mmCIF file of C-alpha atoms in Angstrom:
data_model
loop_
_atom_site.group_PDB
_atom_site.id
_atom_site.type_symbol
_atom_site.label_atom_id
_atom_site.label_comp_id
_atom_site.label_asym_id
_atom_site.label_seq_id
_atom_site.Cartn_x
_atom_site.Cartn_y
_atom_site.Cartn_z
ATOM 1 C CA MET A 1 0.000 0.000 0.000
ATOM 2 C CA SER A 2 2.794 2.368 0.838
ATOM 3 C CA GLU A 3 4.336 1.929 -2.620
ATOM 4 C CA SER A 4 1.333 2.954 -4.673
ATOM 5 C CA PRO A 5 1.437 6.713 -4.073
ATOM 6 C CA VAL A 6 5.121 6.658 -5.026
ATOM 7 C CA THR A 7 4.472 5.099 -8.404
ATOM 8 C CA VAL A 8 1.356 7.047 -9.256
ATOM 9 C CA GLN A 9 2.095 10.561 -8.135
ATOM 10 C CA PRO A 10 4.890 11.369 -10.605
ATOM 11 C CA SER A 11 2.665 10.579 -13.584
ATOM 12 C CA GLN A 12 -0.124 12.715 -12.160
ATOM 13 C CA GLU A 13 2.246 15.659 -12.055
ATOM 14 C CA GLN A 14 3.678 14.990 -15.484
ATOM 15 C CA GLN A 15 0.483 14.620 -17.378
ATOM 16 C CA PRO A 16 -0.720 18.209 -17.465
ATOM 17 C CA GLN A 17 2.737 19.283 -18.622
ATOM 18 C CA THR A 18 3.172 16.864 -21.539
ATOM 19 C CA LYS A 19 -0.463 16.678 -22.758
ATOM 20 C CA ASP A 20 0.456 13.845 -25.091
ATOM 21 C CA PRO A 21 -2.751 12.042 -26.108
ATOM 22 C CA SER A 22 -0.909 8.757 -26.626
ATOM 23 C CA ALA A 23 0.673 8.818 -23.172
ATOM 24 C CA PRO A 24 -0.738 6.201 -20.813
ATOM 25 C CA ASN A 25 -3.273 7.746 -18.495
ATOM 26 C CA VAL A 26 -3.059 7.769 -14.725
ATOM 27 C CA GLU A 27 -5.776 5.176 -14.342
ATOM 28 C CA ASP A 28 -3.906 2.641 -16.473
ATOM 29 C CA LEU A 29 -0.618 3.221 -14.678
ATOM 30 C CA TYR A 30 -2.352 2.800 -11.366
ATOM 31 C CA LEU A 31 -3.902 -0.506 -12.437
ATOM 32 C CA GLU A 32 -0.631 -1.775 -13.895
ATOM 33 C CA SER A 33 1.129 -1.194 -10.603
ATOM 34 C CA TYR A 34 -0.988 -3.963 -9.111
ATOM 35 C CA ALA A 35 -0.648 -7.577 -10.116
ATOM 36 C CA PHE A 36 -4.211 -8.835 -10.534
ATOM 37 C CA THR A 37 -4.113 -12.494 -11.361
ATOM 38 C CA THR A 38 -7.650 -13.849 -11.048
ATOM 39 C CA ALA A 39 -10.982 -12.477 -12.263
ATOM 40 C CA ALA A 40 -9.949 -8.996 -11.124
ATOM 41 C CA ALA A 41 -7.397 -8.933 -13.962
ATOM 42 C CA ILE A 42 -10.113 -7.762 -16.356
ATOM 43 C CA VAL A 43 -10.993 -4.700 -14.301
ATOM 44 C CA GLY A 44 -8.969 -2.622 -16.755
ATOM 45 C CA SER A 45 -11.149 -3.779 -19.650
ATOM 46 C CA VAL A 46 -14.394 -2.484 -18.176
ATOM 47 C CA ASP A 47 -16.167 -0.087 -20.563
ATOM 48 C CA ARG A 48 -13.806 -1.139 -23.366
ATOM 49 C CA LYS A 49 -14.552 -3.242 -26.399
ATOM 50 C CA VAL A 50 -13.641 -6.858 -25.796
ATOM 51 C CA PHE A 51 -13.665 -10.181 -27.559
ATOM 52 C CA VAL A 52 -15.050 -13.195 -25.720
ATOM 53 C CA LEU A 53 -14.681 -16.802 -26.801
ATOM 54 C CA LEU A 54 -17.219 -19.201 -25.350
ATOM 55 C CA ARG A 55 -16.805 -22.919 -24.851
ATOM 56 C CA ASP A 56 -19.309 -23.724 -27.594
ATOM 57 C CA GLY A 57 -17.105 -21.831 -30.065
ATOM 58 C CA ARG A 58 -19.063 -18.568 -30.174
ATOM 59 C CA ASN A 59 -17.138 -15.366 -30.856
ATOM 60 C CA LEU A 60 -18.688 -12.372 -29.116
ATOM 61 C CA PHE A 61 -17.559 -8.786 -29.606
ATOM 62 C CA GLY A 62 -18.982 -6.172 -27.279
ATOM 63 C CA ILE A 63 -18.383 -3.600 -24.595
ATOM 64 C CA LEU A 64 -17.609 -5.105 -21.203
ATOM 65 C CA ARG A 65 -19.831 -3.369 -18.678
ATOM 66 C CA THR A 66 -19.423 -5.404 -15.532
ATOM 67 C CA PHE A 67 -18.152 -8.733 -14.213
ATOM 68 C CA ASP A 68 -17.793 -10.636 -10.940
ATOM 69 C CA GLN A 69 -15.534 -13.163 -9.268
ATOM 70 C CA PHE A 70 -16.843 -16.024 -11.430
ATOM 71 C CA ALA A 71 -16.081 -14.048 -14.596
ATOM 72 C CA ASN A 72 -19.798 -13.699 -15.233
ATOM 73 C CA LEU A 73 -19.733 -10.946 -17.830
ATOM 74 C CA VAL A 74 -22.204 -8.321 -18.926
ATOM 75 C CA LEU A 75 -21.564 -7.201 -22.481
ATOM 76 C CA GLN A 76 -23.371 -4.442 -24.292
ATOM 77 C CA ASP A 77 -23.906 -3.965 -28.047
ATOM 78 C CA VAL A 78 -22.735 -7.487 -28.718
ATOM 79 C CA VAL A 79 -21.983 -8.684 -32.224
ATOM 80 C CA GLU A 80 -21.625 -12.403 -32.754
ATOM 81 C CA ARG A 81 -19.286 -13.321 -35.578
ATOM 82 C CA ILE A 82 -18.738 -16.693 -37.197
ATOM 83 C CA TYR A 83 -15.462 -17.335 -39.001
ATOM 84 C CA LEU A 84 -15.473 -20.124 -41.540
ATOM 85 C CA ASN A 85 -12.179 -21.818 -42.324
ATOM 86 C CA ASP A 86 -11.132 -23.525 -45.536
ATOM 87 C CA GLU A 87 -9.347 -26.884 -45.737
ATOM 88 C CA SER A 88 -6.017 -25.404 -44.632
ATOM 89 C CA ASN A 89 -7.734 -24.036 -41.519
ATOM 90 C CA THR A 90 -7.383 -20.369 -42.465
ATOM 91 C CA PRO A 91 -10.490 -18.193 -42.231
ATOM 92 C CA LYS A 92 -11.998 -17.332 -45.619
ATOM 93 C CA LYS A 93 -15.556 -16.223 -44.889
ATOM 94 C CA PHE A 94 -17.418 -14.637 -42.007
ATOM 95 C CA GLY A 95 -20.950 -13.810 -40.977
ATOM 96 C CA GLU A 96 -22.018 -11.485 -38.201
ATOM 97 C CA THR A 97 -25.162 -10.349 -36.462
ATOM 98 C CA TYR A 98 -26.117 -7.856 -33.774
ATOM 99 C CA LYS A 99 -27.247 -9.459 -30.526
ATOM 100 C CA GLY A 100 -27.679 -6.658 -27.964
ATOM 101 C CA VAL A 101 -27.009 -7.134 -24.250
ATOM 102 C CA PHE A 102 -25.419 -10.386 -23.111
ATOM 103 C CA MET A 103 -24.865 -11.810 -19.688
ATOM 104 C CA VAL A 104 -22.447 -14.710 -19.988
ATOM 105 C CA ARG A 105 -22.104 -17.217 -17.181
ATOM 106 C CA GLY A 106 -18.432 -17.339 -16.234
ATOM 107 C CA GLU A 107 -17.883 -21.080 -16.582
ATOM 108 C CA ASN A 108 -18.604 -20.854 -20.312
ATOM 109 C CA VAL A 109 -15.908 -18.273 -20.975
ATOM 110 C CA VAL A 110 -12.725 -19.594 -22.563
ATOM 111 C CA MET A 111 -10.958 -16.307 -23.036
ATOM 112 C CA LEU A 112 -11.475 -12.596 -23.075
ATOM 113 C CA GLY A 113 -9.308 -9.918 -24.596
ATOM 114 C CA GLU A 114 -9.415 -6.210 -25.148
ATOM 115 C CA LEU A 115 -9.775 -5.019 -28.747
ATOM 116 C CA ASP A 116 -7.991 -2.195 -30.502
ATOM 117 C CA ILE A 117 -10.972 -0.457 -32.076
ATOM 118 C CA ASP A 118 -8.738 1.120 -34.732
ATOM 119 C CA LYS A 119 -7.529 -2.224 -36.041
ATOM 120 C CA GLU A 120 -10.261 -4.715 -35.114
ATOM 121 C CA ASP A 121 -11.892 -4.656 -38.566
ATOM 122 C CA ASP A 122 -8.672 -4.749 -40.628
ATOM 123 C CA HIS A 123 -8.592 -8.520 -41.045
ATOM 124 C CA LEU A 124 -12.195 -8.592 -42.277
ATOM 125 C CA TYR A 125 -11.269 -6.897 -45.559
ATOM 126 C CA GLU A 126 -9.477 -10.048 -46.624
ATOM 127 C CA LEU A 127 -12.537 -12.180 -45.894
ATOM 128 C CA GLU A 128 -15.783 -12.593 -47.742
ATOM 129 C CA GLN A 129 -18.884 -11.591 -45.802
ATOM 130 C CA ILE A 130 -21.858 -13.928 -46.027
ATOM 131 C CA PRO A 131 -25.282 -13.739 -44.321
ATOM 132 C CA PHE A 132 -25.207 -14.881 -40.686
ATOM 133 C CA GLU A 133 -27.831 -17.583 -41.212
ATOM 134 C CA VAL A 134 -25.767 -19.139 -43.991
ATOM 135 C CA ALA A 135 -22.649 -18.997 -41.826
ATOM 136 C CA GLU A 136 -24.576 -20.634 -38.978
ATOM 137 C CA LYS A 137 -25.578 -23.545 -41.204
ATOM 138 C CA GLU A 138 -22.055 -24.047 -42.473
ATOM 139 C CA LEU A 139 -20.705 -23.891 -38.931
ATOM 140 C CA LYS A 140 -23.176 -26.550 -37.848
ATOM 141 C CA ILE A 141 -21.865 -28.847 -40.554
ATOM 142 C CA ALA A 142 -18.269 -28.092 -39.539
ATOM 143 C CA HIS A 143 -19.072 -28.848 -35.904
ATOM 144 C CA ALA A 144 -20.752 -32.120 -36.831
ATOM 145 C CA LYS A 145 -17.602 -33.039 -38.735
ATOM 146 C CA THR A 146 -15.261 -32.275 -35.825
ATOM 147 C CA ILE A 147 -17.459 -34.319 -33.479
ATOM 148 C CA LYS A 148 -17.347 -37.229 -35.908
ATOM 149 C CA ASP A 149 -13.587 -36.943 -36.371
ATOM 150 C CA GLU A 150 -12.960 -36.722 -32.641
ATOM 151 C CA LYS A 151 -15.090 -39.824 -32.095
ATOM 152 C CA ILE A 152 -12.971 -41.785 -34.551
ATOM 153 C CA LYS A 153 -9.810 -40.392 -33.014
ATOM 154 C CA GLY A 154 -11.067 -41.349 -29.565
ATOM 155 C CA LYS A 155 -11.711 -44.927 -30.667
ATOM 156 C CA LYS A 156 -8.273 -45.266 -32.240
ATOM 157 C CA LEU A 157 -6.576 -43.878 -29.153
ATOM 158 C CA LEU A 158 -8.597 -46.186 -26.947
ATOM 159 C CA GLU A 159 -7.280 -49.176 -28.911
ATOM 160 C CA LYS A 160 -3.781 -48.029 -27.974
ATOM 161 C CA GLY A 161 -4.867 -47.692 -24.366
ATOM 162 C CA LEU A 162 -5.088 -43.897 -24.406
ATOM 163 C CA ILE A 163 -8.029 -41.628 -23.805
ATOM 164 C CA ASN A 164 -9.093 -38.664 -25.908
ATOM 165 C CA ASP A 165 -10.177 -35.720 -23.804
ATOM 166 C CA PHE A 166 -13.104 -34.464 -25.873
ATOM 167 C CA VAL A 167 -16.632 -33.441 -24.966
ATOM 168 C CA LYS A 168 -19.270 -32.489 -27.492
ATOM 169 C CA SER A 169 -19.925 -29.145 -25.825
ATOM 170 C CA ASP A 170 -16.286 -28.023 -26.141
ATOM 171 C CA LEU A 171 -16.069 -26.710 -29.664
ATOM 172 C CA TYR A 172 -13.739 -23.767 -29.240
ATOM 173 C CA MET B 1 -22.846 -3.025 -10.289
ATOM 174 C CA LEU B 2 -22.394 -6.787 -10.386
ATOM 175 C CA PRO B 3 -23.935 -8.950 -13.123
ATOM 176 C CA LEU B 4 -26.326 -10.640 -10.723
ATOM 177 C CA TYR B 5 -27.527 -7.288 -9.443
ATOM 178 C CA LEU B 6 -28.276 -6.329 -13.021
ATOM 179 C CA LEU B 7 -30.222 -9.549 -13.358
ATOM 180 C CA THR B 8 -32.411 -8.746 -10.358
ATOM 181 C CA SER B 9 -33.367 -5.474 -11.991
ATOM 182 C CA ALA B 10 -34.413 -7.425 -15.086
ATOM 183 C CA LYS B 11 -37.331 -8.942 -13.166
ATOM 184 C CA SER B 12 -40.665 -8.845 -15.023
ATOM 185 C CA LYS B 13 -38.752 -8.254 -18.260
ATOM 186 C CA GLU B 14 -38.652 -10.554 -21.258
ATOM 187 C CA ILE B 15 -35.319 -12.394 -21.409
ATOM 188 C CA LEU B 16 -33.741 -15.178 -23.431
ATOM 189 C CA ILE B 17 -31.727 -17.942 -21.814
ATOM 190 C CA GLU B 18 -29.478 -20.321 -23.644
ATOM 191 C CA LEU B 19 -28.688 -23.464 -21.708
ATOM 192 C CA LYS B 20 -25.441 -25.375 -22.015
ATOM 193 C CA ASN B 21 -27.151 -28.048 -24.099
ATOM 194 C CA GLY B 22 -28.185 -25.414 -26.658
ATOM 195 C CA GLU B 23 -31.829 -25.194 -25.640
ATOM 196 C CA ASN B 24 -33.343 -21.719 -25.687
ATOM 197 C CA LEU B 25 -35.911 -20.387 -23.249
ATOM 198 C CA THR B 26 -37.665 -17.073 -23.725
ATOM 199 C CA GLY B 27 -39.992 -15.728 -21.103
ATOM 200 C CA GLU B 28 -40.689 -13.186 -18.434
ATOM 201 C CA LEU B 29 -38.260 -13.284 -15.525
ATOM 202 C CA VAL B 30 -40.134 -13.780 -12.260
ATOM 203 C CA ASN B 31 -37.296 -14.238 -9.805
ATOM 204 C CA CYS B 32 -33.618 -15.070 -9.495
ATOM 205 C CA ASP B 33 -31.131 -15.767 -6.723
ATOM 206 C CA SER B 34 -27.413 -15.504 -6.111
ATOM 207 C CA TRP B 35 -26.758 -18.883 -7.778
ATOM 208 C CA MET B 36 -28.434 -17.589 -10.935
ATOM 209 C CA ASN B 37 -31.331 -20.010 -10.447
ATOM 210 C CA LEU B 38 -34.255 -18.469 -12.273
ATOM 211 C CA THR B 39 -38.018 -18.728 -12.397
ATOM 212 C CA LEU B 40 -39.772 -17.628 -15.547
ATOM 213 C CA LYS B 41 -43.346 -17.467 -16.739
ATOM 214 C CA ASN B 42 -44.944 -17.637 -20.194
ATOM 215 C CA VAL B 43 -41.942 -19.480 -21.561
ATOM 216 C CA ILE B 44 -41.249 -20.725 -25.040
ATOM 217 C CA GLN B 45 -38.701 -23.508 -25.066
ATOM 218 C CA THR B 46 -36.735 -24.128 -28.268
ATOM 219 C CA SER B 47 -34.853 -27.361 -28.812
ATOM 220 C CA PRO B 48 -31.102 -27.260 -29.567
ATOM 221 C CA ASN B 49 -31.658 -27.904 -33.280
ATOM 222 C CA GLY B 50 -34.256 -25.136 -33.395
ATOM 223 C CA GLU B 51 -36.979 -27.348 -34.771
ATOM 224 C CA GLU B 52 -39.235 -28.040 -31.806
ATOM 225 C CA PHE B 53 -41.041 -25.402 -29.769
ATOM 226 C CA LEU B 54 -42.839 -25.868 -26.499
ATOM 227 C CA LYS B 55 -45.024 -23.391 -24.624
ATOM 228 C CA ILE B 56 -44.684 -23.640 -20.840
ATOM 229 C CA PRO B 57 -46.606 -21.437 -18.381
ATOM 230 C CA GLU B 58 -43.992 -21.591 -15.624
ATOM 231 C CA ILE B 59 -40.441 -22.869 -15.414
ATOM 232 C CA TYR B 60 -37.543 -23.092 -12.951
ATOM 233 C CA VAL B 61 -33.985 -23.137 -14.287
ATOM 234 C CA ARG B 62 -31.090 -24.258 -12.140
ATOM 235 C CA GLY B 63 -28.327 -21.692 -12.554
ATOM 236 C CA ASN B 64 -25.505 -24.070 -13.381
ATOM 237 C CA HIS B 65 -27.184 -25.152 -16.628
ATOM 238 C CA ILE B 66 -27.134 -21.639 -18.052
ATOM 239 C CA LYS B 67 -24.710 -20.727 -20.818
ATOM 240 C CA TYR B 68 -25.760 -17.131 -21.259
ATOM 241 C CA LEU B 69 -28.678 -14.764 -20.961
ATOM 242 C CA ARG B 70 -29.784 -12.138 -23.413
ATOM 243 C CA LEU B 71 -31.308 -9.150 -21.704
ATOM 244 C CA PRO B 72 -33.406 -6.330 -23.176
ATOM 245 C CA GLU B 73 -31.451 -3.334 -24.491
ATOM 246 C CA GLU B 74 -32.944 -0.878 -22.023
ATOM 247 C CA ILE B 75 -31.806 -2.899 -18.998
ATOM 248 C CA MET B 76 -28.677 -0.823 -18.385
ATOM 249 C CA ASP B 77 -30.579 2.435 -18.069
ATOM 250 C CA HIS B 78 -33.358 0.736 -16.143
ATOM 251 C CA ALA B 79 -30.871 -0.685 -13.634
ATOM 252 C CA LYS B 80 -29.275 2.724 -13.162
ATOM 253 C CA GLU B 81 -32.645 4.351 -12.504
ATOM 254 C CA GLN B 82 -33.603 1.649 -10.039
ATOM 255 C CA ASN B 83 -30.295 2.025 -8.277
ATOM 256 C CA ILE B 84 -30.869 5.749 -7.826
ATOM 257 C CA LEU B 85 -34.417 5.132 -6.588
ATOM 258 C CA ASN B 86 -33.168 2.581 -4.077
ATOM 259 C CA MET B 87 -30.505 4.966 -2.830
ATOM 260 C CA GLU B 88 -33.073 7.717 -2.335
ATOM 261 C CA GLN B 89 -35.370 5.335 -0.517
ATOM 262 C CA ARG B 90 -32.504 4.257 1.704
ATOM 263 C CA ASN B 91 -31.552 7.828 2.487
ATOM 264 C CA ARG B 92 -35.127 8.613 3.432
ATOM 265 C CA ASN B 93 -35.274 5.603 5.716
ATOM 266 C CA GLN B 94 -31.974 6.560 7.245
ATOM 267 C CA LYS B 95 -33.275 10.012 8.077
ATOM 268 C CA ARG B 96 -36.419 8.595 9.584
ATOM 269 C CA ARG B 97 -34.484 6.081 11.623
ATOM 270 C CA GLY B 98 -31.906 8.652 12.570
ATOM 271 C CA GLY B 99 -34.616 10.769 14.197
ATOM 272 C CA ASN B 100 -35.929 7.941 16.352
ATOM 273 C CA GLN B 101 -32.767 6.195 17.400
ATOM 274 C CA GLY B 102 -29.461 7.746 16.512
ATOM 275 C CA GLY B 103 -27.463 4.630 17.229
ATOM 276 C CA ASN B 104 -28.708 2.660 14.245
ATOM 277 C CA TYR B 105 -27.758 5.297 11.704
ATOM 278 C CA ASN B 106 -24.350 3.923 10.848
ATOM 279 C CA ASN B 107 -25.370 0.339 10.660
ATOM 280 C CA TYR B 108 -28.314 0.802 8.393
ATOM 281 C CA GLY B 109 -26.654 1.121 5.006
ATOM 282 C CA ASN B 110 -25.009 -2.295 5.253
ATOM 283 C CA ASN B 111 -27.965 -4.441 4.368
ATOM 284 C CA ASN B 112 -25.725 -7.046 2.818
ATOM 285 C CA ASN B 113 -23.598 -7.443 5.853
ATOM 286 C CA ASN B 114 -26.593 -7.864 8.038
ATOM 287 C CA ASN B 115 -27.865 -10.647 5.851
ATOM 288 C CA ARG B 116 -24.493 -12.318 5.914
ATOM 289 C CA ASP B 117 -24.445 -12.178 9.679
ATOM 290 C CA ARG B 118 -27.806 -13.803 9.812
ATOM 291 C CA ASP B 119 -26.583 -16.588 7.542
ATOM 292 C CA ASN B 120 -23.503 -17.107 9.626
ATOM 293 C CA SER B 121 -25.468 -17.413 12.800
ATOM 294 C CA GLY B 122 -27.366 -20.273 11.197
ATOM 295 C CA ARG B 123 -24.671 -22.200 9.358
ATOM 296 C CA PHE B 124 -21.415 -21.499 11.084
ATOM 297 C CA GLY B 125 -20.315 -20.832 14.579
ATOM 298 C CA GLY B 126 -20.984 -17.121 14.155
ATOM 299 C CA GLY B 127 -24.068 -17.206 16.294
ATOM 300 C CA ARG B 128 -22.328 -18.624 19.279
ATOM 301 C CA ASP B 129 -20.765 -15.415 20.415
ATOM 302 C CA ARG B 130 -24.047 -13.693 20.166
ATOM 303 C CA GLY B 131 -25.525 -16.506 22.176
ATOM 304 C CA HIS B 132 -23.452 -15.479 25.144
ATOM 305 C CA PHE B 133 -25.044 -12.086 25.198
ATOM 306 C CA ARG B 134 -28.620 -13.022 24.625
ATOM 307 C CA ASN B 135 -28.992 -16.708 24.953
ATOM 308 C CA ASP B 136 -32.751 -16.675 25.342
ATOM 309 C CA GLN B 137 -33.499 -14.916 22.076
ATOM 310 C CA GLN B 138 -31.112 -17.096 20.148
ATOM 311 C CA GLN B 139 -32.773 -20.227 21.394
ATOM 312 C CA HIS B 140 -36.178 -19.054 20.340
ATOM 313 C CA ARG B 141 -34.990 -18.099 16.876
ATOM 314 C CA ASN B 142 -33.032 -21.217 16.010
ATOM 315 C CA GLY B 143 -35.328 -23.615 17.745
ATOM 316 C CA GLY B 144 -32.496 -23.856 20.237
ATOM 317 C CA GLY B 145 -30.551 -26.465 18.256
ATOM 318 C CA ARG B 146 -26.890 -25.842 18.988
ATOM 319 C CA ASN B 147 -27.335 -23.793 22.093
ATOM 320 C CA ARG B 148 -29.604 -26.177 23.836
ATOM 321 C CA TYR B 149 -27.029 -28.843 23.165
ATOM 322 C CA ASN B 150 -24.337 -26.668 24.655
ATOM 323 C CA ASN B 151 -26.478 -25.865 27.619
ATOM 324 C CA ASN B 152 -27.121 -29.501 28.223
ATOM 325 C CA ASN B 153 -23.416 -30.103 28.185
ATOM 326 C CA ASN B 154 -22.955 -27.337 30.665
ATOM 327 C CA ASN B 155 -25.674 -28.774 32.824
ATOM 328 C CA ASN B 156 -24.069 -32.177 32.656
ATOM 329 C CA ASN B 157 -20.769 -30.697 33.626
ATOM 330 C CA ASN B 158 -22.431 -28.926 36.468
ATOM 331 C CA ASN B 159 -24.102 -32.110 37.550
ATOM 332 C CA ASN B 160 -20.803 -33.924 37.406
ATOM 333 C CA ASN B 161 -19.197 -31.208 39.404
ATOM 334 C CA ASN B 162 -21.985 -31.355 41.875
ATOM 335 C CA SER B 163 -21.744 -35.092 42.253
ATOM 336 C CA GLN B 164 -17.985 -34.825 42.630
ATOM 337 C CA ASN B 165 -18.477 -32.219 45.242
ATOM 338 C CA GLN B 166 -20.933 -34.406 46.972
ATOM 339 C CA ASN B 167 -18.485 -37.284 46.862
ATOM 340 C CA GLN B 168 -15.806 -35.105 48.305
ATOM 341 C CA ASN B 169 -18.154 -34.037 50.982
#
């Protein structure tokens, strides 16, 4: 506790002098001076645009409004986007749709990351946009295929005395 | 504002729930608790493949089966308004209470803590200390479970002591 004023105060004094818009603000410096390791690590992403990957493979993009110790998340202005890969597993097409306010139960979250709103759309220019419903159908087929493949893989591994750690609901 | 608090302010609003198995439920939120267990009314249940629909007047969802909830757009503003209203209400109550009995003023804002205390007195040893101060009340409230047991022990000890004393005598 005694260290925090030492690290924060200099930047508070400097900021009015420099007035550099790209300089890290006081709030960020303050947060960085603490090592949050559990759910509190995302406190810095509140009110920022984030990407959330769910266990069923959903990609959600929205503004993180609030969260709790279970990583239950409340996201606003959510867009769900489906990326469709080709045979070499590189994304070629995407479909997206607006979904509004989401409250995600923490146990279904695989990962969450802050987005750079200046660059987040750059990669989409190289992809072909298709209607969301079409993307959904294609994704369903892709999922069915992975489930089938994993089943076969599981059987083969079992013959060798190994187990394949796969559950149908984990499609991320 | 925590997610679950936001959910409580979504009561009587139309929400969509997706369960972990892919089923969808849309209906009016009646109630929810801190485990995210929900009760809904006028529900339409959609099967994971989206082909079967079922109309259910009332339903209870155990929280751990939920994948996510979709809330109405206006919920953020609604929650804020409710929060302000609650605060005002609380302030008014505080003033009223403050006039009657000044001592309670500080304690009153901590509704949560009070609830937690009450829980503790039931489940954990927390109530014991209080029991020392007002044993009688505690016994009435809890049906006397733990305390009566303790008292019996004490009585037994006393009896033993008495009998020992008698023997010594």
